[in-house]
mmCIF file of C-alpha atoms (C1' of nucleotides) in Angstrom:
data_model
loop_
_atom_site.group_PDB
_atom_site.id
_atom_site.type_symbol
_atom_site.label_atom_id
_atom_site.label_comp_id
_atom_site.label_asym_id
_atom_site.label_seq_id
_atom_site.Cartn_x
_atom_site.Cartn_y
_atom_site.Cartn_z
ATOM 1 C CA UNK S 1 109.058 56.817 100.270
ATOM 2 C CA UNK S 2 108.274 53.171 99.579
ATOM 3 C CA UNK S 3 104.725 52.327 98.672
ATOM 4 C CA UNK S 4 103.136 51.014 101.839
ATOM 5 C CA UNK S 5 99.896 50.658 99.907
ATOM 6 C CA UNK S 6 98.036 52.610 102.522
ATOM 7 C CA UNK S 7 95.591 54.126 100.143
ATOM 8 C CA UNK S 8 91.893 53.453 99.973
ATOM 9 C CA UNK S 9 92.178 51.725 96.615
ATOM 10 C CA UNK S 10 93.685 48.677 98.241
ATOM 11 C CA UNK S 11 90.772 48.202 100.631
ATOM 12 C CA UNK S 12 87.730 46.075 99.988
ATOM 13 C CA UNK S 13 84.423 47.870 99.491
ATOM 14 C CA UNK S 14 83.218 46.418 102.803
ATOM 15 C CA UNK S 15 86.218 47.639 104.756
ATOM 16 C CA UNK S 16 85.864 51.076 103.258
ATOM 17 C CA UNK S 17 82.122 51.173 103.938
ATOM 18 C CA UNK S 18 82.613 50.282 107.590
ATOM 19 C CA UNK S 19 84.750 53.383 108.071
ATOM 20 C CA UNK S 20 82.061 55.615 106.591
ATOM 21 C CA UNK S 21 79.389 53.877 108.638
ATOM 22 C CA UNK S 22 81.411 54.537 111.781
ATOM 23 C CA UNK S 23 81.531 58.230 110.928
ATOM 24 C CA UNK S 24 77.743 58.342 110.520
ATOM 25 C CA UNK S 25 77.294 56.513 113.829
ATOM 26 C CA UNK S 26 79.663 58.936 115.549
ATOM 27 C CA UNK S 27 77.646 61.882 114.270
ATOM 28 C CA UNK S 28 74.565 60.518 115.973
ATOM 29 C CA UNK S 29 76.220 60.510 119.399
ATOM 30 C CA UNK S 30 78.167 63.739 119.015
ATOM 31 C CA UNK S 31 75.378 66.016 120.125
ATOM 32 C CA UNK S 32 74.635 63.971 123.210
ATOM 33 C CA UNK S 33 78.294 63.755 124.155
ATOM 34 C CA UNK S 34 78.931 67.451 123.648
ATOM 35 C CA UNK S 35 75.973 68.337 125.822
ATOM 36 C CA UNK S 36 76.755 66.071 128.789
ATOM 37 C CA UNK S 37 80.395 67.057 128.676
ATOM 38 C CA UNK S 38 79.505 70.731 128.700
ATOM 39 C CA UNK S 39 76.862 70.281 131.395
ATOM 40 C CA UNK S 40 79.431 68.599 133.646
ATOM 41 C CA UNK S 41 81.844 71.470 133.041
ATOM 42 C CA UNK S 42 79.245 74.088 133.853
ATOM 43 C CA UNK S 43 78.221 72.313 137.037
ATOM 44 C CA UNK S 44 81.853 72.191 138.103
ATOM 45 C CA UNK S 45 82.402 75.824 137.151
ATOM 46 C CA UNK S 46 79.183 77.389 138.417
ATOM 47 C CA UNK S 47 77.492 74.795 140.579
ATOM 48 C CA UNK S 48 74.685 74.611 138.024
ATOM 49 C CA UNK S 49 74.097 74.127 134.320
ATOM 50 C CA UNK S 50 71.593 76.543 132.807
ATOM 51 C CA UNK S 51 70.261 76.258 129.262
ATOM 52 C CA UNK S 52 71.178 79.865 128.492
ATOM 53 C CA UNK S 53 74.842 79.148 129.148
ATOM 54 C CA UNK S 54 74.784 75.923 127.194
ATOM 55 C CA UNK S 55 73.414 77.876 124.239
ATOM 56 C CA UNK S 56 76.123 80.502 124.580
ATOM 57 C CA UNK S 57 78.995 77.992 124.835
ATOM 58 C CA UNK S 58 77.735 75.885 121.948
ATOM 59 C CA UNK S 59 76.931 78.887 119.787
ATOM 60 C CA UNK S 60 73.304 77.872 119.175
ATOM 61 C CA UNK S 61 69.959 79.398 120.149
ATOM 62 C CA UNK S 62 68.037 78.623 123.315
ATOM 63 C CA UNK S 63 65.206 76.773 121.561
ATOM 64 C CA UNK S 64 67.741 74.451 119.989
ATOM 65 C CA UNK S 65 69.146 73.694 123.421
ATOM 66 C CA UNK S 66 65.681 73.188 124.855
ATOM 67 C CA UNK S 67 64.814 70.676 122.161
ATOM 68 C CA UNK S 68 68.057 68.767 122.519
ATOM 69 C CA UNK S 69 67.761 68.639 126.307
ATOM 70 C CA UNK S 70 64.475 66.812 125.813
ATOM 71 C CA UNK S 71 66.367 64.128 123.972
ATOM 72 C CA UNK S 72 68.887 63.836 126.809
ATOM 73 C CA UNK S 73 65.979 63.489 129.232
ATOM 74 C CA UNK S 74 64.394 60.770 127.101
ATOM 75 C CA UNK S 75 67.717 58.961 127.087
ATOM 76 C CA UNK S 76 68.009 59.169 130.858
ATOM 77 C CA UNK S 77 71.166 61.266 130.928
ATOM 78 C CA UNK S 78 69.833 64.380 132.667
ATOM 79 C CA UNK S 79 67.078 65.422 135.079
ATOM 80 C CA UNK S 80 65.332 68.729 134.807
ATOM 81 C CA UNK S 81 62.065 70.099 136.063
ATOM 82 C CA UNK S 82 60.585 72.738 133.750
ATOM 83 C CA UNK S 83 62.262 76.155 134.045
ATOM 84 C CA UNK S 84 64.859 74.718 136.413
ATOM 85 C CA UNK S 85 68.527 74.028 135.920
ATOM 86 C CA UNK S 86 69.940 70.700 134.896
ATOM 87 C CA UNK S 87 71.318 67.776 136.840
ATOM 88 C CA UNK S 88 73.091 64.738 135.453
ATOM 89 C CA UNK S 89 71.869 61.244 136.239
ATOM 90 C CA UNK S 90 74.435 58.675 137.298
ATOM 91 C CA UNK S 91 74.525 57.455 133.710
ATOM 92 C CA UNK S 92 74.950 61.021 132.473
ATOM 93 C CA UNK S 93 77.780 61.621 134.909
ATOM 94 C CA UNK S 94 79.574 58.506 133.717
ATOM 95 C CA UNK S 95 79.229 59.453 130.067
ATOM 96 C CA UNK S 96 80.376 62.990 130.808
ATOM 97 C CA UNK S 97 83.422 61.735 132.669
ATOM 98 C CA UNK S 98 84.367 59.412 129.797
ATOM 99 C CA UNK S 99 83.962 62.243 127.286
ATOM 100 C CA UNK S 100 85.993 64.646 129.382
ATOM 101 C CA UNK S 101 88.814 62.128 129.728
ATOM 102 C CA UNK S 102 88.843 61.453 126.016
ATOM 103 C CA UNK S 103 88.777 65.172 125.240
ATOM 104 C CA UNK S 104 91.651 65.750 127.613
ATOM 105 C CA UNK S 105 93.706 62.944 126.105
ATOM 106 C CA UNK S 106 93.244 64.358 122.611
ATOM 107 C CA UNK S 107 94.094 67.931 123.625
ATOM 108 C CA UNK S 108 97.147 66.899 125.666
ATOM 109 C CA UNK S 109 98.331 64.747 122.789
ATOM 110 C CA UNK S 110 98.056 67.531 120.237
ATOM 111 C CA UNK S 111 99.889 69.919 122.548
ATOM 112 C CA UNK S 112 102.621 67.350 123.241
ATOM 113 C CA UNK S 113 102.988 66.987 119.487
ATOM 114 C CA UNK S 114 103.544 70.723 119.049
ATOM 115 C CA UNK S 115 100.108 72.096 118.201
ATOM 116 C CA UNK S 116 99.260 75.356 119.936
ATOM 117 C CA UNK S 117 96.967 75.196 122.944
ATOM 118 C CA UNK S 118 94.249 77.192 121.207
ATOM 119 C CA UNK S 119 94.188 75.154 118.010
ATOM 120 C CA UNK S 120 94.455 71.927 120.007
ATOM 121 C CA UNK S 121 91.258 72.767 121.883
ATOM 122 C CA UNK S 122 89.599 73.824 118.648
ATOM 123 C CA UNK S 123 90.515 70.703 116.654
ATOM 124 C CA UNK S 124 89.887 68.319 119.547
ATOM 125 C CA UNK S 125 86.228 69.264 119.534
ATOM 126 C CA UNK S 126 85.853 67.523 116.200
ATOM 127 C CA UNK S 127 88.564 64.851 116.419
ATOM 128 C CA UNK S 128 87.525 63.395 119.773
ATOM 129 C CA UNK S 129 84.387 61.851 118.319
ATOM 130 C CA UNK S 130 86.306 59.892 115.690
ATOM 131 C CA UNK S 131 89.146 58.347 117.659
ATOM 132 C CA UNK S 132 89.000 54.580 118.249
ATOM 133 C CA UNK S 133 90.145 52.995 121.500
ATOM 134 C CA UNK S 134 93.320 51.835 119.798
ATOM 135 C CA UNK S 135 94.220 55.290 118.558
ATOM 136 C CA UNK S 136 93.298 56.887 121.868
ATOM 137 C CA UNK S 137 95.659 54.498 123.683
ATOM 138 C CA UNK S 138 98.443 55.402 121.271
ATOM 139 C CA UNK S 139 97.805 59.118 121.842
ATOM 140 C CA UNK S 140 97.880 58.638 125.600
ATOM 141 C CA UNK S 141 101.097 56.618 125.519
ATOM 142 C CA UNK S 142 102.785 59.217 123.325
ATOM 143 C CA UNK S 143 101.879 62.035 125.686
ATOM 144 C CA UNK S 144 103.158 60.149 128.729
ATOM 145 C CA UNK S 145 106.379 59.292 126.944
ATOM 146 C CA UNK S 146 106.957 62.932 125.991
ATOM 147 C CA UNK S 147 106.236 64.087 129.550
ATOM 148 C CA UNK S 148 108.971 61.808 130.879
ATOM 149 C CA UNK S 149 111.623 62.726 128.311
ATOM 150 C CA UNK Q 1 101.321 66.302 136.100
ATOM 151 C CA UNK Q 2 101.328 70.063 136.429
ATOM 152 C CA UNK Q 3 98.148 71.874 135.650
ATOM 153 C CA UNK Q 4 98.571 73.357 132.222
ATOM 154 C CA UNK Q 5 95.008 74.611 132.424
ATOM 155 C CA UNK Q 6 94.139 73.000 129.158
ATOM 156 C CA UNK Q 7 90.562 72.288 130.035
ATOM 157 C CA UNK Q 8 87.532 73.883 128.544
ATOM 158 C CA UNK Q 9 86.656 75.669 131.779
ATOM 159 C CA UNK Q 10 89.442 78.134 131.213
ATOM 160 C CA UNK Q 11 88.135 79.164 127.803
ATOM 161 C CA UNK Q 12 85.795 82.016 127.098
ATOM 162 C CA UNK Q 13 82.301 81.154 125.914
ATOM 163 C CA UNK Q 14 83.135 82.647 122.526
ATOM 164 C CA UNK Q 15 86.296 80.625 122.087
ATOM 165 C CA UNK Q 16 84.458 77.472 123.018
ATOM 166 C CA UNK Q 17 81.554 78.271 120.693
ATOM 167 C CA UNK Q 18 83.896 78.809 117.744
ATOM 168 C CA UNK Q 19 85.161 75.246 118.103
ATOM 169 C CA UNK Q 20 81.647 73.843 118.019
ATOM 170 C CA UNK Q 21 80.744 76.047 115.088
ATOM 171 C CA UNK Q 22 83.759 74.733 113.202
ATOM 172 C CA UNK Q 23 82.565 71.181 113.778
ATOM 173 C CA UNK Q 24 79.126 72.021 112.399
ATOM 174 C CA UNK Q 25 80.693 73.706 109.366
ATOM 175 C CA UNK Q 26 82.909 70.674 108.761
ATOM 176 C CA UNK Q 27 79.877 68.407 108.804
ATOM 177 C CA UNK Q 28 78.356 70.371 105.956
ATOM 178 C CA UNK Q 29 81.318 69.750 103.662
ATOM 179 C CA UNK Q 30 82.013 66.168 104.696
ATOM 180 C CA UNK Q 31 79.579 64.578 102.291
ATOM 181 C CA UNK Q 32 80.870 66.527 99.318
ATOM 182 C CA UNK Q 33 84.475 65.788 100.198
ATOM 183 C CA UNK Q 34 83.882 62.072 100.731
ATOM 184 C CA UNK Q 35 82.141 61.794 97.380
ATOM 185 C CA UNK Q 36 84.705 63.589 95.239
ATOM 186 C CA UNK Q 37 87.544 61.768 96.966
ATOM 187 C CA UNK Q 38 85.883 58.416 96.326
ATOM 188 C CA UNK Q 39 84.978 59.324 92.749
ATOM 189 C CA UNK Q 40 88.613 60.170 92.029
ATOM 190 C CA UNK Q 41 89.694 56.855 93.528
ATOM 191 C CA UNK Q 42 87.220 54.887 91.457
ATOM 192 C CA UNK Q 43 88.233 56.637 88.263
ATOM 193 C CA UNK Q 44 91.862 55.821 89.006
ATOM 194 C CA UNK Q 45 91.011 52.211 89.894
ATOM 195 C CA UNK Q 46 88.443 51.395 87.218
ATOM 196 C CA UNK Q 47 88.642 54.158 84.677
ATOM 197 C CA UNK Q 48 85.109 55.204 85.647
ATOM 198 C CA UNK Q 49 83.027 56.060 88.679
ATOM 199 C CA UNK Q 50 79.589 54.441 88.735
ATOM 200 C CA UNK Q 51 76.896 55.284 91.263
ATOM 201 C CA UNK Q 52 76.443 51.613 92.177
ATOM 202 C CA UNK Q 53 80.057 51.376 93.331
ATOM 203 C CA UNK Q 54 79.901 54.643 95.201
ATOM 204 C CA UNK Q 55 76.896 53.280 97.073
ATOM 205 C CA UNK Q 56 78.716 50.058 97.889
ATOM 206 C CA UNK Q 57 81.883 51.775 99.111
ATOM 207 C CA UNK Q 58 80.008 54.322 101.209
ATOM 208 C CA UNK Q 59 77.609 51.738 102.608
ATOM 209 C CA UNK Q 60 74.471 53.649 101.537
ATOM 210 C CA UNK Q 61 71.705 52.923 99.059
ATOM 211 C CA UNK Q 62 71.704 53.911 95.396
ATOM 212 C CA UNK Q 63 68.938 56.503 95.730
ATOM 213 C CA UNK Q 64 70.949 58.247 98.427
ATOM 214 C CA UNK Q 65 73.907 58.428 96.075
ATOM 215 C CA UNK Q 66 71.728 59.662 93.230
ATOM 216 C CA UNK Q 67 70.353 62.477 95.363
ATOM 217 C CA UNK Q 68 73.762 63.520 96.635
ATOM 218 C CA UNK Q 69 75.289 63.460 93.163
ATOM 219 C CA UNK Q 70 72.721 66.062 92.179
ATOM 220 C CA UNK Q 71 74.151 68.322 94.832
ATOM 221 C CA UNK Q 72 77.667 67.796 93.480
ATOM 222 C CA UNK Q 73 76.369 68.666 89.991
ATOM 223 C CA UNK Q 74 74.711 71.826 91.289
ATOM 224 C CA UNK Q 75 77.990 72.784 92.941
ATOM 225 C CA UNK Q 76 79.919 72.246 89.708
ATOM 226 C CA UNK Q 77 82.134 69.448 91.008
ATOM 227 C CA UNK Q 78 81.007 66.658 88.690
ATOM 228 C CA UNK Q 79 79.501 66.153 85.239
ATOM 229 C CA UNK Q 80 77.089 63.367 84.457
ATOM 230 C CA UNK Q 81 74.530 62.751 81.754
ATOM 231 C CA UNK Q 82 71.572 60.723 82.977
ATOM 232 C CA UNK Q 83 72.295 56.994 83.356
ATOM 233 C CA UNK Q 84 75.949 57.572 82.534
ATOM 234 C CA UNK Q 85 79.028 57.399 84.701
ATOM 235 C CA UNK Q 86 80.567 60.358 86.433
ATOM 236 C CA UNK Q 87 83.369 62.703 85.510
ATOM 237 C CA UNK Q 88 84.980 65.321 87.712
ATOM 238 C CA UNK Q 89 85.169 68.947 86.651
ATOM 239 C CA UNK Q 90 88.463 70.740 87.032
ATOM 240 C CA UNK Q 91 87.194 72.133 90.321
ATOM 241 C CA UNK Q 92 86.122 68.665 91.426
ATOM 242 C CA UNK Q 93 89.500 67.234 90.547
ATOM 243 C CA UNK Q 94 91.261 69.889 92.581
ATOM 244 C CA UNK Q 95 89.059 69.314 95.606
ATOM 245 C CA UNK Q 96 89.501 65.548 95.297
ATOM 246 C CA UNK Q 97 93.261 65.907 95.124
ATOM 247 C CA UNK Q 98 93.337 68.120 98.223
ATOM 248 C CA UNK Q 99 91.146 65.656 100.115
ATOM 249 C CA UNK Q 100 93.232 62.691 99.078
ATOM 250 C CA UNK Q 101 96.408 64.429 100.184
ATOM 251 C CA UNK Q 102 94.909 65.315 103.534
ATOM 252 C CA UNK Q 103 93.589 61.781 103.967
ATOM 253 C CA UNK Q 104 96.975 60.344 103.139
ATOM 254 C CA UNK Q 105 98.729 62.666 105.591
ATOM 255 C CA UNK Q 106 96.393 61.635 108.408
ATOM 256 C CA UNK Q 107 96.698 57.899 107.686
ATOM 257 C CA UNK Q 108 100.488 58.037 107.340
ATOM 258 C CA UNK Q 109 100.725 60.004 110.551
ATOM 259 C CA UNK Q 110 98.636 57.518 112.532
ATOM 260 C CA UNK Q 111 100.660 54.622 111.174
ATOM 261 C CA UNK Q 112 103.950 56.388 111.972
ATOM 262 C CA UNK Q 113 102.634 56.873 115.474
ATOM 263 C CA UNK Q 114 101.975 53.161 115.900
ATOM 264 C CA UNK Q 115 98.326 52.739 115.006
ATOM 265 C CA UNK Q 116 97.592 49.675 112.851
ATOM 266 C CA UNK Q 117 97.052 50.222 109.153
ATOM 267 C CA UNK Q 118 93.464 49.061 109.314
ATOM 268 C CA UNK Q 119 92.433 51.243 112.244
ATOM 269 C CA UNK Q 120 94.372 54.169 110.801
ATOM 270 C CA UNK Q 121 92.290 54.044 107.628
ATOM 271 C CA UNK Q 122 89.125 53.621 109.664
ATOM 272 C CA UNK Q 123 89.770 56.534 112.049
ATOM 273 C CA UNK Q 124 91.140 58.814 109.349
ATOM 274 C CA UNK Q 125 87.782 58.784 107.605
ATOM 275 C CA UNK Q 126 86.364 60.777 110.511
ATOM 276 C CA UNK Q 127 89.431 62.679 111.718
ATOM 277 C CA UNK Q 128 90.428 64.139 108.352
ATOM 278 C CA UNK Q 129 87.474 66.503 108.302
ATOM 279 C CA UNK Q 130 88.403 68.095 111.624
ATOM 280 C CA UNK Q 131 92.106 68.762 111.275
ATOM 281 C CA UNK Q 132 93.176 72.390 110.902
ATOM 282 C CA UNK Q 133 96.021 73.453 108.647
ATOM 283 C CA UNK Q 134 98.255 73.911 111.693
ATOM 284 C CA UNK Q 135 97.608 70.412 112.987
ATOM 285 C CA UNK Q 136 97.937 68.885 109.534
ATOM 286 C CA UNK Q 137 101.360 70.513 109.161
ATOM 287 C CA UNK Q 138 102.431 69.096 112.512
ATOM 288 C CA UNK Q 139 101.223 65.629 111.486
ATOM 289 C CA UNK Q 140 103.137 65.842 108.219
ATOM 290 C CA UNK Q 141 106.334 67.000 109.887
ATOM 291 C CA UNK Q 142 106.131 64.213 112.458
ATOM 292 C CA UNK Q 143 105.746 61.543 109.778
ATOM 293 C CA UNK Q 144 108.675 62.869 107.757
ATOM 294 C CA UNK Q 145 110.847 63.018 110.883
ATOM 295 C CA UNK Q 146 110.010 59.412 111.772
ATOM 296 C CA UNK Q 147 110.728 58.262 108.224
ATOM 297 C CA UNK Q 148 114.217 59.743 108.403
ATOM 298 C CA UNK Q 149 115.175 58.389 111.828
ATOM 299 C "C1'" DT Y 1 55.308 94.053 145.761
ATOM 300 C "C1'" DA Y 2 54.623 95.090 141.099
ATOM 301 C "C1'" DC Y 3 56.571 94.840 136.862
ATOM 302 C "C1'" DA Y 4 60.261 94.694 133.415
ATOM 303 C "C1'" DA Y 5 63.918 91.875 131.914
ATOM 304 C "C1'" DA Y 6 65.820 87.482 131.506
ATOM 305 C "C1'" DA Y 7 65.297 82.684 130.983
ATOM 306 C "C1'" DG Y 8 62.928 78.827 129.329
ATOM 307 C "C1'" DT Y 9 59.481 76.580 126.363
ATOM 308 C "C1'" DT Y 10 56.427 75.634 122.424
ATOM 309 C "C1'" DA Y 11 55.072 75.755 117.675
ATOM 310 C "C1'" DG Y 12 56.281 75.507 113.310
ATOM 311 C "C1'" DC Y 13 59.528 76.041 109.479
ATOM 312 C "C1'" DT Y 14 63.987 74.566 106.842
ATOM 313 C "C1'" DT Y 15 67.809 71.681 105.246
ATOM 314 C "C1'" DT Y 16 70.342 67.508 105.134
ATOM 315 C "C1'" DG Y 17 70.967 62.921 104.311
ATOM 316 C "C1'" DG Y 18 69.282 58.638 105.260
ATOM 317 C "C1'" DC Y 19 65.469 55.093 103.664
ATOM 318 C "C1'" DT Y 20 61.817 52.085 100.591
ATOM 319 C "C1'" DA Y 21 58.997 51.450 96.597
ATOM 320 C "C1'" DA Y 22 58.367 51.914 92.012
ATOM 321 C "C1'" DA Y 23 59.483 53.617 87.380
ATOM 322 C "C1'" DT Y 24 62.872 53.984 83.721
ATOM 323 C "C1'" DT Y 25 66.978 53.023 81.171
ATOM 324 C "C1'" DT Y 26 70.935 50.339 80.039
ATOM 325 C "C1'" DT Y 27 73.422 46.051 79.699
ATOM 326 C "C1'" DG Y 28 74.368 41.448 78.862
ATOM 327 C "C1'" DT Y 29 73.070 37.065 77.248
ATOM 328 C "C1'" DA Y 30 70.138 33.142 75.536
ATOM 329 C "C1'" DT D 1 67.224 40.432 68.841
ATOM 330 C "C1'" DA D 2 64.351 39.903 72.643
ATOM 331 C "C1'" DC D 3 64.135 39.928 77.268
ATOM 332 C "C1'" DA D 4 65.820 39.463 82.022
ATOM 333 C "C1'" DA D 5 68.887 41.480 85.140
ATOM 334 C "C1'" DA D 6 71.315 45.317 86.652
ATOM 335 C "C1'" DA D 7 71.782 50.140 87.159
ATOM 336 C "C1'" DT D 8 69.833 54.589 87.665
ATOM 337 C "C1'" DT D 9 66.358 57.786 88.803
ATOM 338 C "C1'" DT D 10 62.084 59.695 90.863
ATOM 339 C "C1'" DA D 11 58.751 60.172 94.435
ATOM 340 C "C1'" DG D 12 57.810 60.364 98.891
ATOM 341 C "C1'" DC D 13 58.775 59.252 103.704
ATOM 342 C "C1'" DC D 14 61.536 60.074 108.186
ATOM 343 C "C1'" DA D 15 64.649 61.935 111.896
ATOM 344 C "C1'" DA D 16 68.082 65.186 113.342
ATOM 345 C "C1'" DA D 17 69.326 69.600 114.408
ATOM 346 C "C1'" DG D 18 69.367 74.109 113.213
ATOM 347 C "C1'" DC D 19 66.324 78.570 113.043
ATOM 348 C "C1'" DT D 20 62.520 82.567 114.247
ATOM 349 C "C1'" DA D 21 58.381 84.100 116.457
ATOM 350 C "C1'" DA D 22 55.550 84.017 120.155
ATOM 351 C "C1'" DC D 23 54.297 82.475 124.706
ATOM 352 C "C1'" DT D 24 55.106 81.339 129.776
ATOM 353 C "C1'" DT D 25 57.685 81.397 133.883
ATOM 354 C "C1'" DT D 26 61.181 83.070 136.895
ATOM 355 C "C1'" DT D 27 64.192 86.614 138.619
ATOM 356 C "C1'" DG D 28 65.691 90.873 140.134
ATOM 357 C "C1'" DT D 29 64.908 95.489 141.254
ATOM 358 C "C1'" DA D 30 62.553 100.167 141.641
#
DNA sequence: TACAAAAGTTAGCTTTGGCTAAATTTTGTA
DNA sequence: TACAAAATTTAGCCAAAGCTAACTTTTGTA
């Protein structure tokens, strides 16, 4: 293989740092995105999103969910009266829809590429937060192309 | 498009939780992996890895690097006398090599797929930590296939 | 309808990985 | 060689996101 010089050594410190900074930024929104996405799913599945189910599906304890829901409230993404189930605000619904689309694009892409359905779902959970618009568009185009062929 | 049922609603709570747990586990090793990978690069590039350069390339401050290097020392991945530059242990070298290979596979795959070199490097920094062995193998095979054609 | 079980919340602890400020050590140069 | 600049470290702060224990509220059923 010819040397296409695509290794990190050829990048400037600034370019390299911006990639790492993007990862740290992504980590800060991951929790919020996972929660609204899951809340939207649970509402669609059950008609309501209850903290106990969020905890079960995320694999964390109820107090952790309770604390994180407070952050979503502060950020205006959900509405919840104490001891009641959760509704999404308009803003929350929009974010959830965007996250669900992105998740779907990543999963469909991995499956189209030959990854098993189970592993695709598993890996997508992590990958989806680190895919730029450019890469997402390429994934989407690839999947559509494969579907035609 | 036919419904291939590849949405999260069709998964059991346990299956879904295991994906989220994997993401949390990956986050715990990300820092370590980024550091040893970068240290190996700097040694190759400059003959030595100095904390000040690690800080610059990661986009964090020197005290942050100093603190995190202590963790790498505790874990037996690097050797460093105070105020001196850093060497990798055999274990550190092996981990760095594995990380660099995985990074390279992800970048080459994205480029083969049509993503620009710059964005490929940028996205890979986040994606590489969330790619299972199965998916990595599929990426690698795809890149080799494209190179032939 | 009373009460036990389930669900939700609060309080408080832990770890991780950022940060600034300040101290120490090394390096490079006048 | 002395000293200023650069590099490294230490101390101490903060926020995020996990946890357990204990408390409150709601739900379901005997």
